[in-house]
CSV table of C-alpha atoms in Angstrom, one decimal:
chain,number,residue,atom,x,y,z
A,1,UNK,CA,94.2,50.1,160.9
A,2,UNK,CA,97.3,48.1,161.9
A,3,UNK,CA,96.9,45.7,164.8
A,4,UNK,CA,99.4,45.4,167.6
A,5,UNK,CA,100.6,42.0,166.2
A,6,UNK,CA,101.3,43.6,162.8
A,7,UNK,CA,103.3,46.4,164.4
A,8,UNK,CA,105.2,43.9,166.6
A,9,UNK,CA,106.0,41.8,163.5
A,10,UNK,CA,107.1,45.0,161.6
A,11,UNK,CA,109.4,46.0,164.5
A,12,UNK,CA,111.0,42.5,164.4
A,13,UNK,CA,111.4,42.7,160.6
A,14,UNK,CA,113.0,46.1,160.9
A,15,UNK,CA,115.4,45.0,163.7
A,16,UNK,CA,116.3,42.0,161.6
A,17,UNK,CA,117.0,44.1,158.5
A,18,UNK,CA,119.2,46.7,160.1
A,19,UNK,CA,120.8,44.1,162.4
A,20,UNK,CA,121.9,42.1,159.3
A,21,UNK,CA,123.2,45.2,157.6
A,22,UNK,CA,125.1,46.1,160.8
A,23,UNK,CA,126.7,42.6,161.1
A,24,UNK,CA,127.6,42.2,157.4
A,25,UNK,CA,131.2,43.4,158.0
A,26,UNK,CA,131.8,40.0,159.6
A,27,UNK,CA,130.8,38.3,156.3
A,28,UNK,CA,133.0,40.0,153.7
A,29,UNK,CA,136.4,39.0,155.1
A,30,UNK,CA,135.3,35.4,154.9
A,31,UNK,CA,135.3,35.7,151.1
A,32,UNK,CA,139.1,36.4,150.9
A,33,UNK,CA,141.3,35.7,148.9
A,34,UNK,CA,138.7,36.9,146.4
A,35,UNK,CA,139.2,40.6,145.6
A,36,UNK,CA,136.7,43.3,146.4
A,37,UNK,CA,135.7,43.7,142.7
A,38,UNK,CA,135.2,39.9,142.3
A,39,UNK,CA,133.1,39.8,145.5
A,40,UNK,CA,131.0,42.8,144.1
A,41,UNK,CA,130.5,40.9,140.8
A,42,UNK,CA,129.4,37.8,142.6
A,43,UNK,CA,127.0,39.9,144.7
A,44,UNK,CA,125.4,41.3,141.5
A,45,UNK,CA,125.1,37.9,139.7
A,46,UNK,CA,123.8,35.9,142.7
A,47,UNK,CA,121.4,38.6,143.8
A,48,UNK,CA,119.6,38.4,140.5
A,49,UNK,CA,119.4,34.6,140.8
A,50,UNK,CA,118.0,34.9,144.3
A,51,UNK,CA,115.4,37.6,143.5
A,52,UNK,CA,114.4,35.7,140.4
A,53,UNK,CA,113.6,32.7,142.5
A,54,UNK,CA,111.7,34.9,144.9
A,55,UNK,CA,109.7,36.5,142.1
A,56,UNK,CA,108.9,33.0,140.8
A,57,UNK,CA,107.6,32.0,144.2
A,58,UNK,CA,105.3,35.1,144.6
A,59,UNK,CA,104.4,35.2,140.9
A,60,UNK,CA,104.9,39.0,140.7
A,61,UNK,CA,105.8,39.9,137.1
A,62,UNK,CA,103.3,42.6,136.1
A,63,UNK,CA,105.7,45.4,137.0
A,64,UNK,CA,108.1,44.4,134.2
A,65,UNK,CA,105.7,45.5,131.5
A,66,UNK,CA,105.2,48.9,133.1
A,67,UNK,CA,108.9,49.3,133.5
A,68,UNK,CA,109.7,48.4,129.9
A,69,UNK,CA,107.1,50.8,128.6
A,70,UNK,CA,108.6,53.7,130.6
A,71,UNK,CA,112.0,54.9,129.2
A,72,UNK,CA,112.3,57.4,132.0
A,73,UNK,CA,112.0,54.7,134.7
A,74,UNK,CA,114.4,52.5,132.8
A,75,UNK,CA,116.9,55.4,132.8
A,76,UNK,CA,116.4,56.0,136.5
A,77,UNK,CA,116.9,52.3,137.3
A,78,UNK,CA,120.2,52.3,135.3
A,79,UNK,CA,121.3,55.3,137.3
A,80,UNK,CA,120.3,53.6,140.6
A,81,UNK,CA,122.2,50.5,139.5
A,82,UNK,CA,125.3,52.5,138.8
A,83,UNK,CA,125.2,54.4,142.1
A,84,UNK,CA,124.6,51.4,144.2
A,85,UNK,CA,127.4,49.6,142.4
A,86,UNK,CA,129.8,52.3,143.7
A,87,UNK,CA,128.3,52.1,147.2
A,88,UNK,CA,128.5,48.3,147.4
A,89,UNK,CA,132.0,48.1,145.9
A,90,UNK,CA,133.4,50.8,148.2
A,91,UNK,CA,131.8,49.3,151.2
A,92,UNK,CA,133.2,45.8,150.5
A,93,UNK,CA,136.7,47.3,149.9
A,94,UNK,CA,136.6,49.5,153.1
A,95,UNK,CA,135.7,46.5,155.3
A,96,UNK,CA,138.3,44.2,153.8
A,97,UNK,CA,141.0,46.9,154.1
A,98,UNK,CA,140.4,47.8,157.7
A,99,UNK,CA,138.2,50.9,157.4
A,100,UNK,CA,135.0,49.6,159.1
A,101,UNK,CA,134.7,52.6,161.5
A,102,UNK,CA,135.0,55.0,158.7
A,103,UNK,CA,132.4,53.1,156.7
A,104,UNK,CA,130.1,53.2,159.7
A,105,UNK,CA,130.5,57.0,159.8
A,106,UNK,CA,129.3,57.1,156.2
A,107,UNK,CA,126.0,55.6,157.2
A,108,UNK,CA,125.7,57.7,160.3
A,109,UNK,CA,125.9,60.9,158.3
A,110,UNK,CA,123.7,59.6,155.5
A,111,UNK,CA,120.5,61.0,157.0
A,112,UNK,CA,122.1,64.5,157.1
A,113,UNK,CA,123.3,64.2,153.5
A,114,UNK,CA,119.8,63.1,152.5
A,115,UNK,CA,118.3,66.2,154.1
A,116,UNK,CA,120.9,68.4,152.3
A,117,UNK,CA,120.1,66.8,149.0
A,118,UNK,CA,116.4,67.4,149.7
A,119,UNK,CA,117.2,71.1,150.0
A,120,UNK,CA,119.5,71.3,147.0
A,121,UNK,CA,117.7,69.1,144.6
A,122,UNK,CA,114.0,69.0,145.7
A,123,UNK,CA,113.9,72.6,147.0
A,124,UNK,CA,112.6,71.3,150.4
A,125,UNK,CA,112.3,73.7,153.3
A,126,UNK,CA,114.0,72.7,156.5
A,127,UNK,CA,112.8,73.3,160.1
A,128,UNK,CA,115.3,75.2,162.4
A,129,UNK,CA,116.2,71.9,164.2
A,130,UNK,CA,117.1,70.3,160.9
A,131,UNK,CA,119.3,73.2,159.9
A,132,UNK,CA,121.0,72.9,163.3
A,133,UNK,CA,121.6,69.1,162.8
A,134,UNK,CA,123.1,69.7,159.3
A,135,UNK,CA,125.3,72.4,160.7
A,136,UNK,CA,126.6,70.2,163.5
A,137,UNK,CA,127.2,67.4,161.0
A,138,UNK,CA,129.2,69.7,158.8
A,139,UNK,CA,131.3,70.7,161.8
A,140,UNK,CA,131.9,67.0,162.5
A,141,UNK,CA,133.2,66.5,159.0
A,142,UNK,CA,135.6,69.5,159.5
A,143,UNK,CA,136.9,68.0,162.7
A,144,UNK,CA,137.5,64.6,161.2
A,145,UNK,CA,139.1,66.2,158.1
A,146,UNK,CA,141.5,68.2,160.4
A,147,UNK,CA,142.2,65.0,162.4
A,148,UNK,CA,142.9,62.8,159.3
A,149,UNK,CA,144.7,65.5,157.4
A,150,UNK,CA,142.2,65.1,154.6
A,151,UNK,CA,138.4,64.8,154.3
A,152,UNK,CA,137.0,61.4,155.3
A,153,UNK,CA,136.5,60.4,151.6
A,154,UNK,CA,135.2,56.9,152.3
A,155,UNK,CA,132.5,58.1,154.7
A,156,UNK,CA,131.5,60.9,152.3
A,157,UNK,CA,131.4,58.7,149.2
A,158,UNK,CA,129.3,56.1,151.0
A,159,UNK,CA,126.9,58.7,152.4
A,160,UNK,CA,126.4,60.6,149.2
A,161,UNK,CA,126.1,57.5,147.0
A,162,UNK,CA,123.5,56.0,149.2
A,163,UNK,CA,121.6,59.3,149.5
A,164,UNK,CA,121.6,59.7,145.7
A,165,UNK,CA,120.4,56.1,145.4
A,166,UNK,CA,117.6,56.8,147.8
A,167,UNK,CA,116.6,59.9,145.9
A,168,UNK,CA,116.5,58.0,142.6
A,169,UNK,CA,114.5,55.1,144.2
A,170,UNK,CA,112.0,57.7,145.4
A,171,UNK,CA,111.5,58.8,141.8
A,172,UNK,CA,111.2,55.3,140.4
A,173,UNK,CA,108.7,54.2,143.0
A,174,UNK,CA,109.0,50.4,142.7
A,175,UNK,CA,108.8,47.8,145.5
A,176,UNK,CA,112.0,46.7,147.1
A,177,UNK,CA,112.2,43.2,145.6
A,178,UNK,CA,111.2,44.4,142.2
A,179,UNK,CA,113.7,47.3,142.3
A,180,UNK,CA,116.5,45.0,143.3
A,181,UNK,CA,115.6,42.6,140.5
A,182,UNK,CA,115.7,45.5,137.9
A,183,UNK,CA,118.9,46.9,139.2
A,184,UNK,CA,120.7,43.6,139.3
A,185,UNK,CA,119.4,42.8,135.8
A,186,UNK,CA,121.2,46.0,134.7
A,187,UNK,CA,124.4,44.9,136.6
A,188,UNK,CA,124.2,41.2,135.6
A,189,UNK,CA,125.9,41.2,132.2
A,190,UNK,CA,128.9,43.4,133.1
A,191,UNK,CA,129.4,41.5,136.3
A,192,UNK,CA,129.2,38.1,134.6
A,193,UNK,CA,131.5,39.3,131.8
A,194,UNK,CA,134.0,40.4,134.5
A,195,UNK,CA,133.9,37.0,136.2
A,196,UNK,CA,134.3,35.2,132.8
A,197,UNK,CA,137.3,37.4,132.1
A,198,UNK,CA,138.9,36.6,135.5
A,199,UNK,CA,138.4,32.9,134.7
A,200,UNK,CA,140.1,33.3,131.3
A,201,UNK,CA,143.1,34.9,133.2
A,202,UNK,CA,143.2,32.1,135.7
A,203,UNK,CA,142.7,34.5,138.6
A,204,UNK,CA,139.0,33.7,139.5
A,205,UNK,CA,138.7,32.7,143.1
A,206,UNK,CA,135.3,31.1,142.6
A,207,UNK,CA,135.7,27.3,142.7
A,208,UNK,CA,139.4,27.5,143.4
A,209,UNK,CA,139.4,27.4,147.2
A,210,UNK,CA,137.0,24.6,148.2
A,211,UNK,CA,133.3,24.0,148.2
A,212,UNK,CA,132.8,26.1,151.4
A,213,UNK,CA,134.3,29.2,149.9
A,214,UNK,CA,132.3,28.7,146.7
A,215,UNK,CA,129.1,28.4,148.7
A,216,UNK,CA,130.0,31.6,150.6
A,217,UNK,CA,130.5,33.5,147.3
A,218,UNK,CA,127.1,32.2,146.0
A,219,UNK,CA,125.5,33.3,149.3
A,220,UNK,CA,126.3,37.0,148.6
A,221,UNK,CA,122.9,37.0,146.8
A,222,UNK,CA,121.1,35.9,150.0
A,223,UNK,CA,123.1,38.4,152.1
A,224,UNK,CA,122.1,41.2,149.8
A,225,UNK,CA,118.4,40.3,149.3
A,226,UNK,CA,117.2,39.0,152.6
A,227,UNK,CA,117.7,42.2,154.6
A,228,UNK,CA,116.0,44.1,151.8
A,229,UNK,CA,113.0,41.8,151.9
A,230,UNK,CA,112.8,42.3,155.7
A,231,UNK,CA,113.0,46.0,155.3
A,232,UNK,CA,110.1,46.0,152.9
A,233,UNK,CA,108.0,44.0,155.3
A,234,UNK,CA,108.8,46.4,158.1
A,235,UNK,CA,108.1,49.5,156.0
A,236,UNK,CA,104.4,48.6,155.5
A,237,UNK,CA,103.9,47.7,159.2
A,238,UNK,CA,105.5,50.3,161.4
A,239,UNK,CA,105.4,54.1,161.3
A,240,UNK,CA,108.1,56.0,159.4
A,241,UNK,CA,109.3,57.5,162.7
A,242,UNK,CA,110.1,54.1,164.0
A,243,UNK,CA,112.0,53.2,160.9
A,244,UNK,CA,113.9,56.4,161.2
A,245,UNK,CA,115.1,55.3,164.7
A,246,UNK,CA,115.9,51.7,163.6
A,247,UNK,CA,118.2,53.0,160.8
A,248,UNK,CA,120.8,53.9,163.3
A,249,UNK,CA,121.2,50.2,164.4
A,250,UNK,CA,123.3,49.3,161.3
A,251,UNK,CA,126.0,51.9,161.7
A,252,UNK,CA,126.0,51.4,165.4
A,253,UNK,CA,126.8,47.7,165.0
A,254,UNK,CA,129.4,48.5,162.4
A,255,UNK,CA,131.1,51.0,164.6
A,256,UNK,CA,131.2,48.6,167.6
A,257,UNK,CA,132.5,45.8,165.3
A,258,UNK,CA,135.2,48.2,164.0
A,259,UNK,CA,136.3,49.2,167.5
A,260,UNK,CA,135.8,46.0,169.5
A,261,UNK,CA,136.3,43.2,167.0
A,262,UNK,CA,138.6,44.6,164.3
A,263,UNK,CA,140.4,46.8,166.9
A,264,UNK,CA,140.6,49.9,164.7
A,265,UNK,CA,142.2,52.9,166.2
A,266,UNK,CA,140.1,55.7,167.7
A,267,UNK,CA,142.2,58.8,168.3
A,268,UNK,CA,140.7,61.7,170.2
A,269,UNK,CA,139.9,63.7,167.0
A,270,UNK,CA,137.9,60.7,165.7
A,271,UNK,CA,136.0,60.5,168.9
A,272,UNK,CA,135.3,64.2,168.7
A,273,UNK,CA,134.0,63.9,165.2
A,274,UNK,CA,131.8,61.0,166.0
A,275,UNK,CA,130.4,62.7,169.1
A,276,UNK,CA,129.4,65.7,166.9
A,277,UNK,CA,127.7,63.3,164.4
A,278,UNK,CA,125.8,61.6,167.2
A,279,UNK,CA,124.7,65.0,168.6
A,280,UNK,CA,123.4,66.0,165.1
A,281,UNK,CA,121.5,62.7,164.9
A,282,UNK,CA,120.1,63.3,168.4
A,283,UNK,CA,118.8,66.7,167.3
A,284,UNK,CA,117.4,65.2,164.1
A,285,UNK,CA,115.6,62.4,165.9
A,286,UNK,CA,114.2,64.7,168.5
A,287,UNK,CA,112.8,67.0,165.8
A,288,UNK,CA,111.3,64.1,163.9
A,289,UNK,CA,109.6,62.6,166.9
A,290,UNK,CA,108.3,66.0,168.0
A,291,UNK,CA,107.0,66.7,164.5
A,292,UNK,CA,105.3,63.3,164.3
A,293,UNK,CA,103.7,63.8,167.7
A,294,UNK,CA,102.3,67.2,166.6
A,295,UNK,CA,101.1,65.8,163.3
A,296,UNK,CA,99.3,63.0,165.2
A,297,UNK,CA,97.7,65.5,167.6
A,298,UNK,CA,96.6,67.7,164.7
A,299,UNK,CA,95.0,64.6,162.9
A,300,UNK,CA,93.2,63.6,166.1
A,301,UNK,CA,91.9,67.1,166.6
A,302,UNK,CA,90.7,67.3,163.0
A,303,UNK,CA,89.0,63.9,163.4
A,304,UNK,CA,87.3,65.0,166.6
A,305,UNK,CA,86.1,68.2,164.9
A,306,UNK,CA,84.7,66.3,162.0
A,307,UNK,CA,82.9,63.9,164.3
A,308,UNK,CA,81.4,66.8,166.3
A,309,UNK,CA,80.3,68.4,163.0
A,310,UNK,CA,78.7,65.1,161.9
A,311,UNK,CA,76.9,64.7,165.2
A,312,UNK,CA,75.6,68.3,165.0
A,313,UNK,CA,74.3,67.7,161.5
A,314,UNK,CA,72.6,64.5,162.6
A,315,UNK,CA,70.9,66.3,165.5
A,316,UNK,CA,69.7,69.0,163.2
A,317,UNK,CA,68.3,66.4,160.8
A,318,UNK,CA,66.5,64.8,163.7
A,319,UNK,CA,65.0,68.1,164.9
A,320,UNK,CA,63.8,68.9,161.4
A,321,UNK,CA,62.2,65.4,161.0
A,322,UNK,CA,60.4,65.8,164.4
A,323,UNK,CA,59.0,69.2,163.5
A,324,UNK,CA,57.6,68.1,160.1
A,325,UNK,CA,54.4,66.2,161.4
A,326,UNK,CA,53.4,69.3,163.5
A,327,UNK,CA,53.7,71.6,160.6
A,328,UNK,CA,51.6,69.2,158.4
A,329,UNK,CA,48.9,69.1,161.1
A,330,UNK,CA,48.8,72.9,161.3
A,331,UNK,CA,48.5,73.2,157.5
A,332,UNK,CA,45.6,70.7,157.6
A,333,UNK,CA,43.7,72.6,160.3
A,334,UNK,CA,43.9,75.7,158.2
A,335,UNK,CA,42.9,74.2,154.9
A,336,UNK,CA,40.4,71.6,156.2
A,337,UNK,CA,37.3,73.9,156.8
A,338,UNK,CA,37.4,75.4,153.3
A,339,UNK,CA,37.3,72.0,151.7
A,340,UNK,CA,34.6,70.6,153.9
A,341,UNK,CA,31.5,72.0,152.1
A,342,UNK,CA,32.9,70.9,148.8
A,343,UNK,CA,33.3,67.3,150.1
A,344,UNK,CA,29.8,67.4,151.6
A,345,UNK,CA,28.3,68.3,148.2
A,346,UNK,CA,29.9,65.3,146.6
A,347,UNK,CA,27.5,62.4,146.2
A,348,UNK,CA,28.1,59.4,148.5
A,349,UNK,CA,29.6,56.5,146.7
A,350,UNK,CA,27.5,53.4,146.1
A,351,UNK,CA,28.2,50.5,148.4
A,352,UNK,CA,30.6,48.0,147.0
A,353,UNK,CA,29.1,44.5,146.4
A,354,UNK,CA,30.0,41.9,148.9
A,355,UNK,CA,32.7,39.4,147.7
A,356,UNK,CA,31.3,36.0,146.7
A,357,UNK,CA,32.2,33.2,149.1
A,358,UNK,CA,34.5,30.7,147.8
A,359,UNK,CA,32.8,27.3,147.1
A,360,UNK,CA,33.8,24.6,149.5
């Protein structure tokens, strides 16, 4: 059973993880004039370096043998690496080209896309409130598509790529740090090859714009891995319902940065679309909290029933044990007289000799 201190620590870890993910749009513009693909390549290379050091520190290597012996898991890791490459690259590009608000919309609608994939791929059955949330989310996409004159491709691509990534990760079932190490190991050689090619063309930004810029490019590994480590620490300490609420922190921070810091436009149709998305998320959150509360009440009722049954069984055992001496005495009173003449006819045993006194 988790203590209050553990849950408090888990909550802080979760706020830290989603807070860092929400504020990361402030970081990517600092890496200019490096292009989005070069930044992505550095993120892959330096992430592997960082997680390699972390794995050395914790001495956690046993998962590698299991992964190498499982071609299916290796295939899924490769798919996850490919999908998250698309997600990372598109997100960096969208931030550095002035589409922070649209990127935040992608992570707002990600829970709705995840639910839709659960129905389409895993054949999951939705509750009525979940169907309502998905319907409102679909209406929001239509409103935004009409307002833009085209579907919000950046948002949809980010939402679907991250939802597919989550689905694949669920199938792989490896810890956060280990999974990141495996994925960046798949990405490492292509990313390093691309950086070497840029260097041969004389267009590599790394090392060409001062030590500070070089350090920032190397820090992409820390920016990638640290929130993931904090998320892993939160996931084992707080309930899933709490994590579900915390996940909205990241797109909320991104949205506020896009509007207040980067001063992106918010025409009425965009406000209408975002309002519908927020309504869908409100329905989804309310349903999740209600379901969690009912599940908790059902578990407590089942526990109380089990305890009552155990007490009743213990009382029955006590009553049986108390009745056993009385029954034995009754049986003795019935069988005693028939055996008495037989015992009287038996010769009396000879007296035993007195023990010899020990010599002093």
